[in-house]
Tab-separated table of C-alpha atoms and ligand atoms in Angstrom:
chain	number	residue	atom	x	y	z
A	1	UNK	CA	-17.789	25.903	-17.196
A	2	UNK	CA	-15.667	24.458	-14.916
A	3	UNK	CA	-14.487	26.049	-11.654
A	4	UNK	CA	-11.191	27.067	-12.935
A	5	UNK	CA	-12.299	28.523	-16.084
A	6	UNK	CA	-14.908	30.634	-14.005
A	7	UNK	CA	-11.983	31.922	-11.712
A	8	UNK	CA	-9.699	32.637	-14.990
A	9	UNK	CA	-12.459	34.475	-16.719
A	10	UNK	CA	-13.165	36.415	-13.280
A	11	UNK	CA	-9.312	37.147	-13.020
A	12	UNK	CA	-9.034	38.286	-16.581
A	13	UNK	CA	-12.072	40.570	-16.138
A	14	UNK	CA	-10.568	42.170	-13.180
A	15	UNK	CA	-7.107	42.514	-14.961
A	16	UNK	CA	-8.895	44.471	-17.682
A	17	UNK	CA	-10.560	46.714	-15.372
A	18	UNK	CA	-7.067	47.797	-13.630
A	19	UNK	CA	-8.366	45.893	-10.586
A	20	UNK	CA	-4.704	44.487	-9.950
A	21	UNK	CA	-5.140	43.764	-6.149
A	22	UNK	CA	-8.489	41.917	-6.793
A	23	UNK	CA	-7.046	40.206	-9.742
A	24	UNK	CA	-3.983	39.181	-7.615
A	25	UNK	CA	-6.457	37.468	-5.039
A	26	UNK	CA	-8.020	35.379	-7.822
A	27	UNK	CA	-4.791	34.283	-8.882
A	28	UNK	CA	-3.917	33.100	-5.466
A	29	UNK	CA	-7.534	31.394	-5.163
A	30	UNK	CA	-6.390	29.455	-8.051
A	31	UNK	CA	-3.367	28.530	-6.994
A	32	UNK	CA	-5.088	27.231	-3.758
A	33	UNK	CA	-7.380	25.603	-5.671
A	34	UNK	CA	-4.760	23.662	-7.469
A	35	UNK	CA	-2.800	22.900	-4.094
A	36	UNK	CA	-6.058	21.614	-2.580
A	37	UNK	CA	-6.938	19.316	-5.714
A	38	UNK	CA	-3.390	17.700	-5.530
A	39	UNK	CA	-3.960	17.167	-1.657
A	40	UNK	CA	-7.331	15.662	-2.610
A	41	UNK	CA	-5.709	13.099	-4.809
A	42	UNK	CA	-3.073	12.136	-2.491
A	43	UNK	CA	-5.517	11.636	0.045
A	44	UNK	CA	-7.288	9.559	-1.859
A	45	UNK	CA	-4.531	7.474	-3.207
A	46	UNK	CA	-3.782	6.910	0.532
A	47	UNK	CA	-7.133	6.021	1.342
A	48	UNK	CA	-7.398	3.282	-1.423
A	49	UNK	CA	-4.245	1.919	-0.123
A	50	UNK	CA	-5.357	1.554	3.364
A	51	UNK	CA	-8.642	0.147	2.158
A	52	UNK	CA	-6.693	-2.448	0.383
A	53	UNK	CA	-4.783	-3.060	3.283
A	54	UNK	CA	-7.744	-3.578	5.461
A	55	UNK	CA	-9.394	-5.874	3.258
A	56	UNK	CA	-6.163	-8.143	3.045
A	57	UNK	CA	-6.050	-8.239	6.828
A	58	UNK	CA	-9.674	-9.090	7.013
A	59	UNK	CA	-9.074	-11.937	4.457
A	60	UNK	CA	-5.631	-13.203	5.827
A	61	UNK	CA	-4.817	-14.848	9.106
A	62	UNK	CA	-1.214	-15.002	11.059
A	63	UNK	CA	-0.371	-18.526	11.411
A	64	UNK	CA	2.945	-20.440	11.882
A	65	UNK	CA	5.038	-17.033	11.059
A	66	UNK	CA	3.244	-16.433	7.716
A	67	UNK	CA	-0.358	-15.131	6.284
A	68	UNK	CA	-2.553	-17.363	5.075
A	69	UNK	CA	-5.889	-16.758	3.174
A	70	UNK	CA	-8.738	-17.435	5.577
A	71	UNK	CA	-11.094	-19.175	3.370
A	72	UNK	CA	-8.851	-20.934	0.648
A	73	UNK	CA	-6.166	-21.719	2.987
A	74	UNK	CA	-3.875	-20.239	0.095
A	75	UNK	CA	-0.160	-19.456	1.106
A	76	UNK	CA	2.107	-19.053	2.806
A	77	UNK	CA	2.714	-15.265	2.243
A	78	UNK	CA	5.886	-13.405	3.680
A	79	UNK	CA	4.896	-11.847	7.078
A	80	UNK	CA	8.039	-9.455	6.848
A	81	UNK	CA	6.759	-8.564	3.365
A	82	UNK	CA	3.506	-7.600	3.958
A	83	UNK	CA	3.854	-6.144	7.501
A	84	UNK	CA	6.753	-3.878	6.253
A	85	UNK	CA	5.764	-3.153	2.464
A	86	UNK	CA	2.399	-4.388	2.226
A	87	UNK	CA	3.104	-6.991	-0.420
A	88	UNK	CA	1.530	-10.342	-0.399
A	89	UNK	CA	5.022	-12.420	-1.355
A	90	UNK	CA	4.536	-16.352	-1.449
A	91	UNK	CA	7.123	-18.235	0.075
A	92	UNK	CA	8.578	-21.178	-1.180
A	93	UNK	CA	9.703	-24.670	0.582
A	94	UNK	CA	13.413	-25.053	0.596
A	95	UNK	CA	12.894	-28.767	-0.814
A	96	UNK	CA	9.907	-30.720	-1.025
A	97	UNK	CA	8.753	-31.929	2.312
A	98	UNK	CA	10.611	-29.149	4.238
A	99	UNK	CA	8.862	-27.289	7.080
A	100	UNK	CA	10.827	-24.158	6.133
A	101	UNK	CA	10.235	-21.901	3.517
A	102	UNK	CA	12.033	-18.692	2.043
A	103	UNK	CA	10.882	-15.582	0.832
A	104	UNK	CA	12.263	-14.959	-2.740
A	105	UNK	CA	12.143	-11.188	-2.041
A	106	UNK	CA	13.341	-10.385	1.534
A	107	UNK	CA	15.161	-13.934	1.567
A	108	UNK	CA	13.643	-14.472	5.277
A	109	UNK	CA	13.544	-18.187	6.339
A	110	UNK	CA	10.520	-19.227	8.172
A	111	UNK	CA	9.052	-22.590	9.702
A	112	UNK	CA	5.730	-22.342	8.226
A	113	UNK	CA	4.194	-25.826	9.427
A	114	UNK	CA	4.781	-25.487	12.942
A	115	UNK	CA	6.676	-28.986	12.944
A	116	UNK	CA	10.246	-28.915	13.719
A	117	UNK	CA	12.698	-30.291	11.345
A	118	UNK	CA	13.066	-34.057	11.978
A	119	UNK	CA	16.159	-34.524	14.120
A	120	UNK	CA	18.704	-36.599	12.314
A	121	UNK	CA	20.113	-39.604	14.295
A	122	UNK	CA	23.515	-40.691	13.603
A	123	UNK	CA	23.929	-44.682	14.650
A	124	UNK	CA	26.556	-45.451	17.321
B	1	ZN	ZN1	9.648	-11.508	2.245
C-alpha cells in the first residue's frame, strides 16, 4: 500500500467517524504530498539538465570563438547557442577553405580558425 492510499484510507475512516476537522487535515496533507512530489520531479529534471551541462562543459573547450570536443577535436560548435540555450549546434564554413563559419540556428558568423581571411591584393 502506497503512502497516498494509506492517507486516503485514513481520511475515509475519519470521514465516516464524523471527524471532519481531522478528515480535512488528511486531505490537506494529501494535497501537500502531491505538491511536494511535483516539486521533486521538477528539481530532478533541473538537476539532470545541470549535470548534462556540466558534463558538456568538462568535455568541450572554448577556442577560436567556438566550442570543440577536448579529446576528439570534434567541432566547431556555436558558442552563442550553447552559452544561451545549452544546445550544441555545429557551425558550417561559409565555403570550402573559409576561416569563417555560420551557425544554422542563430546565424552567428565567427572566425573559427583563428586565421584572418586572406587579404586580396589588387594589381596596380
Ligand atoms: Zn548558434
